[in-house]
mmCIF file of C-alpha atoms in Angstrom:
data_model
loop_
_atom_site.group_PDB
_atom_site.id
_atom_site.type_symbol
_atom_site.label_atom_id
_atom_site.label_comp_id
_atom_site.label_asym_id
_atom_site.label_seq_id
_atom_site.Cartn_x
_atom_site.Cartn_y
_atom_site.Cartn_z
ATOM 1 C CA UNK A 1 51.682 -164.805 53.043
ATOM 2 C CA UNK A 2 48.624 -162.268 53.689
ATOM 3 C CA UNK A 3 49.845 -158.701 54.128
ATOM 4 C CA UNK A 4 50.355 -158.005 57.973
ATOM 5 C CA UNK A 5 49.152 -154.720 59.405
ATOM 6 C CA UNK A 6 51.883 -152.708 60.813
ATOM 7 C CA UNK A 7 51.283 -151.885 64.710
ATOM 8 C CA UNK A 8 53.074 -149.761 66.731
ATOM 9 C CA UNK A 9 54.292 -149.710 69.770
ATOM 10 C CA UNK A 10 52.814 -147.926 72.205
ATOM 11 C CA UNK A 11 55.133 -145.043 74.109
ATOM 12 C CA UNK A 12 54.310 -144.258 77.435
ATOM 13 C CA UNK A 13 54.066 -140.570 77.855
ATOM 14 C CA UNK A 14 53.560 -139.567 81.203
ATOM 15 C CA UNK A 15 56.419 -141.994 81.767
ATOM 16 C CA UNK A 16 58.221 -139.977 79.402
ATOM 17 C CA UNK A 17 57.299 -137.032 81.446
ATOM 18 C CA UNK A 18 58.236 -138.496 84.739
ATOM 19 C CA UNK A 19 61.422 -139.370 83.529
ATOM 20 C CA UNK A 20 61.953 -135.813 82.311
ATOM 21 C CA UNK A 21 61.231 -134.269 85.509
ATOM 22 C CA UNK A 22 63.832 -136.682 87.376
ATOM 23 C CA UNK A 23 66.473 -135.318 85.417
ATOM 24 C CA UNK A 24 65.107 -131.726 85.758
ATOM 25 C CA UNK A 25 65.806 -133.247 89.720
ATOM 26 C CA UNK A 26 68.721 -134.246 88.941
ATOM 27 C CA UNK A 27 70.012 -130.839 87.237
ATOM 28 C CA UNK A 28 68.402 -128.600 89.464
ATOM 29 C CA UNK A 29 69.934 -130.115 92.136
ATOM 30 C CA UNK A 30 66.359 -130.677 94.518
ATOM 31 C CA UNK A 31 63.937 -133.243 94.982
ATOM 32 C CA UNK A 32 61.574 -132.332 92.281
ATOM 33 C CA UNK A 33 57.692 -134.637 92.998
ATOM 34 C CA UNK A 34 56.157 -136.063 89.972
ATOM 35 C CA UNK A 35 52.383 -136.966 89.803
ATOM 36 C CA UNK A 36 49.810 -137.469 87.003
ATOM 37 C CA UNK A 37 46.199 -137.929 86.891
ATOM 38 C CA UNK A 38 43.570 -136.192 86.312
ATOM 39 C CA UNK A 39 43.143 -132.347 87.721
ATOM 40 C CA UNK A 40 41.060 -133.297 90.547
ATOM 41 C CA UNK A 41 42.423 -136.095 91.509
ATOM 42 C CA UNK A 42 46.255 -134.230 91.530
ATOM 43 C CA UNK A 43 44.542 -131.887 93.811
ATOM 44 C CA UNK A 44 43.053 -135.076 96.419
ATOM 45 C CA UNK A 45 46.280 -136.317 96.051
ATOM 46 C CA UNK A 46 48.122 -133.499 97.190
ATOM 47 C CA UNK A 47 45.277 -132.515 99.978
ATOM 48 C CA UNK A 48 46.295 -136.589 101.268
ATOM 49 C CA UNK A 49 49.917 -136.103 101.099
ATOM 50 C CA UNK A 50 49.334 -133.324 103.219
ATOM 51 C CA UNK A 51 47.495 -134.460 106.047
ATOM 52 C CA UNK A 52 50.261 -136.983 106.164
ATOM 53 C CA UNK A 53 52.614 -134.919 106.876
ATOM 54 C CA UNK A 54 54.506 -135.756 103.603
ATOM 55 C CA UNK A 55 56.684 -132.772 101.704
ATOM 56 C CA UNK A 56 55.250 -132.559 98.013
ATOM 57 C CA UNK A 57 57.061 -129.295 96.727
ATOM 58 C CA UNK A 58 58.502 -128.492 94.270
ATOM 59 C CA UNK A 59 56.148 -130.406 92.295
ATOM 60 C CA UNK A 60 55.731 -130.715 88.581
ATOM 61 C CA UNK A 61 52.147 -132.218 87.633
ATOM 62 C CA UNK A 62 50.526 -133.610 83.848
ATOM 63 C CA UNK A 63 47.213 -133.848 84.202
ATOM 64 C CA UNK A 64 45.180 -136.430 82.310
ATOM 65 C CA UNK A 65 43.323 -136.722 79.791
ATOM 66 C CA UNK A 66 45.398 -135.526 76.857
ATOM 67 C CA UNK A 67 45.067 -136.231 73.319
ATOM 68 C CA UNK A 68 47.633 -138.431 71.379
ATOM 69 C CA UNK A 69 47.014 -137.734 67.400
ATOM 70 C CA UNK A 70 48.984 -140.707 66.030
ATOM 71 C CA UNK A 71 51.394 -140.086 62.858
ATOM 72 C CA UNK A 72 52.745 -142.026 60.263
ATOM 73 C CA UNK A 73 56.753 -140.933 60.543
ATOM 74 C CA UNK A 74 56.505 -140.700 64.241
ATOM 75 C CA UNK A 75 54.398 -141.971 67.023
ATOM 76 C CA UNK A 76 52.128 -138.804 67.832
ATOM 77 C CA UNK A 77 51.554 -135.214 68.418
ATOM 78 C CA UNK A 78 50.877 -135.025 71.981
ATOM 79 C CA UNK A 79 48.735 -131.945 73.418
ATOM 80 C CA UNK A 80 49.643 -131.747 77.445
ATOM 81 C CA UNK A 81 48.516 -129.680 80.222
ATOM 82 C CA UNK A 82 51.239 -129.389 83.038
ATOM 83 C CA UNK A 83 51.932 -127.023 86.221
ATOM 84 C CA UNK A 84 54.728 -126.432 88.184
ATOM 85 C CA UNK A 85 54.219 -125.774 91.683
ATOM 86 C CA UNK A 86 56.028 -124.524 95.137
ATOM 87 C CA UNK A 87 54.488 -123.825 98.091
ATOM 88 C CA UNK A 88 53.975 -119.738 99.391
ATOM 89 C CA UNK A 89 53.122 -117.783 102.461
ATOM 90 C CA UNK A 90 49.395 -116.197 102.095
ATOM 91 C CA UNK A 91 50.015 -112.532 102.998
ATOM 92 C CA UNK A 92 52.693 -111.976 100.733
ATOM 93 C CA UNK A 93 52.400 -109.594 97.733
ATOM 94 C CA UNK A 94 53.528 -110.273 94.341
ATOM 95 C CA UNK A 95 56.684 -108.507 94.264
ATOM 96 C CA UNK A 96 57.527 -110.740 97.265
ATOM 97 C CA UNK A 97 56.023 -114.020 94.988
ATOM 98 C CA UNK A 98 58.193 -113.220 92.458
ATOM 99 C CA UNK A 99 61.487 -112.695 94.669
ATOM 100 C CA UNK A 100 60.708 -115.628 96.753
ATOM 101 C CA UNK A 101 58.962 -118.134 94.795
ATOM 102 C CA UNK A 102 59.190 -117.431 90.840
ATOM 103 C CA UNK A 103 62.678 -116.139 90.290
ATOM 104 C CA UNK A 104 64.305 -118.377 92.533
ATOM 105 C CA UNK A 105 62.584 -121.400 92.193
ATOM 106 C CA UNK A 106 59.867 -121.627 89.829
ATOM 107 C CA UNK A 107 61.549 -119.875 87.018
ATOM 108 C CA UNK A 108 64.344 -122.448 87.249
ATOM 109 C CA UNK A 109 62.388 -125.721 87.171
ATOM 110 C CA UNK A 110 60.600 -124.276 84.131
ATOM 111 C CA UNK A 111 63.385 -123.578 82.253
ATOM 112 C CA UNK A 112 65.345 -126.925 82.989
ATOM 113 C CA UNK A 113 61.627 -128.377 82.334
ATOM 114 C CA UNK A 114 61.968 -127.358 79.054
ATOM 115 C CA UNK A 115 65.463 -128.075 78.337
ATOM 116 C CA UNK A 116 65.102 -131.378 79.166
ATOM 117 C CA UNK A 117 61.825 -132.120 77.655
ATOM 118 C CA UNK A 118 64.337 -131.233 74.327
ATOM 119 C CA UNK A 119 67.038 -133.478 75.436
ATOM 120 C CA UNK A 120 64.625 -136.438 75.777
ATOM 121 C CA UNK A 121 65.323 -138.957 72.950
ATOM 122 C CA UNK A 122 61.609 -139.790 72.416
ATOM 123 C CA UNK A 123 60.699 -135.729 72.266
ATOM 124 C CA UNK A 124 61.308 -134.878 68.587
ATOM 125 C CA UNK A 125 61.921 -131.255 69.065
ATOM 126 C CA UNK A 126 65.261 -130.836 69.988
ATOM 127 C CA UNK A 127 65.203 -127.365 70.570
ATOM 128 C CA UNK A 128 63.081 -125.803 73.951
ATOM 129 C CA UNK A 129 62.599 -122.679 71.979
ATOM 130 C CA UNK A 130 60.684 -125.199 69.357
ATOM 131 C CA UNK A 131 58.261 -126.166 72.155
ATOM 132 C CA UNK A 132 55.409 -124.302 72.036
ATOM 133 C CA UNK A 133 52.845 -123.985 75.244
ATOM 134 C CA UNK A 134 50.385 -121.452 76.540
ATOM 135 C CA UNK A 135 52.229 -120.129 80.066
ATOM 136 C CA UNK A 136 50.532 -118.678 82.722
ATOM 137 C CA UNK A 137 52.021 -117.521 85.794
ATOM 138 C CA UNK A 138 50.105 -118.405 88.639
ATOM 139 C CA UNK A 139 50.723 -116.096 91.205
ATOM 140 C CA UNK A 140 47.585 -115.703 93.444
ATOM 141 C CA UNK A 141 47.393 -119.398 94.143
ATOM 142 C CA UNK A 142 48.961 -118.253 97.507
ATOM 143 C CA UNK A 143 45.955 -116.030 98.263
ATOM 144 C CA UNK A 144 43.750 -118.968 98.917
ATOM 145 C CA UNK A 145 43.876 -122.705 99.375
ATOM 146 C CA UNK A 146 44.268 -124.148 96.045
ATOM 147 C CA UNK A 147 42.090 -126.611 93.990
ATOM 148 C CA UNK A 148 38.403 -127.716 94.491
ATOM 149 C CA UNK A 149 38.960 -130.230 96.511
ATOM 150 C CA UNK A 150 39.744 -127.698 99.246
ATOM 151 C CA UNK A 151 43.727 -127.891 99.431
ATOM 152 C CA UNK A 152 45.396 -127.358 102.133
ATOM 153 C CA UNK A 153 48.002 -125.344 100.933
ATOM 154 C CA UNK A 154 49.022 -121.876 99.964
ATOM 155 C CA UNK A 155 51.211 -122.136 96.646
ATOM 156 C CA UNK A 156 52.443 -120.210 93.689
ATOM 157 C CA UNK A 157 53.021 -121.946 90.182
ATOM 158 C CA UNK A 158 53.485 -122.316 86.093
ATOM 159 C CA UNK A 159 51.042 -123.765 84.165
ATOM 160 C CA UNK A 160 51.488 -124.474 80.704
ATOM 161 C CA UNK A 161 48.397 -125.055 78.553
ATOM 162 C CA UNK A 162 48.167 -127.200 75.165
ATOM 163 C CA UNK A 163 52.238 -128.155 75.339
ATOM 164 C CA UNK A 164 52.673 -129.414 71.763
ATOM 165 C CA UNK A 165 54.936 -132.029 71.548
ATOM 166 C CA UNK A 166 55.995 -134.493 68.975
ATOM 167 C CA UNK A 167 57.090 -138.197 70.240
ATOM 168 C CA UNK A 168 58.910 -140.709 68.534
ATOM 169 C CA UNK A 169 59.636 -144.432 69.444
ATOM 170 C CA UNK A 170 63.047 -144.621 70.684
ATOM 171 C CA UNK A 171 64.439 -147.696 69.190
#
């Protein structure tokens, strides 16, 4: 019999993602939205949603493209981009941000974010302190409408830039 190549199995990572963030829901004890795609299209997305009236925050967004470097032992190292927003008043200072939007809301997501990115059985790091990312705190979001495509919201929000993570197939 002719040696077979070995394929594998594709794993779905923004699935992976959403079903992270529905347990950060589910912890955190709030309707927490999920969306991916790209940056700009998160942002028309978001600018629809609300001219229909629809509530969108807390939201937790991966925005595509991201890189998948395929392994050998696992499935890949996956570099992600991902933001964590809530919605803000305009005039407020940052003091009043960080009482009314980061410490009681934003800070919280994040950290359950992480704790159950580690808790997901196809995340190989186990650990959230093992996760590294670039975080920004986005506080001045709320000065302006967000996002080129002229949101119509004020908001405040985490970003993480180049989240490393390491996924596995989940047999």
């Amino acid at each position: 019999m002719p040696n077979v190549l070995h394929l594998k199995e594709p794993v779905y990572v923004a699935d992976i993602i959403g079903d992270v963030v529905a347990k950060v829901a589910e912890y955190y004890g709030s309707q927490v939205q999920y969306i991916h795609d790209s940056r700009r299209q998160v942002e028309l997305r978001l600018k629809n949603a609300d001219q229909a009236g629809r509530v969108k925050y807390p939201l937790i967004a991966l925005f595509h493209d991201f890189p998948e470097k395929i392994g050998i032992d696992y499935y890949a190292d996956v570099t992600l981009n991902v933001i964590i927003l809530t919605d803000t008043k305009k005039e407020i200072f940052s003091d009043d941000r960080y009482a009314r939007t980061f410490k009681p809301i934003l800070y919280p997501i994040y950290g359950w974010f992480m704790k159950c990115l580690a808790l997901n059985p196809n995340i190989v790091q186990t650990d959230p302190g093992n996760i590294s990312a670039m975080k920004y705190d986005r506080l001045y979001w709320g000065t302006q409408p967000a996002g080129e495509q002229g949101l119509n919201d004020y908001v405040d929000g985490i970003e993480l830039q180049n989240l490393q993570l390491r996924f596995q197939q989940n047999c």
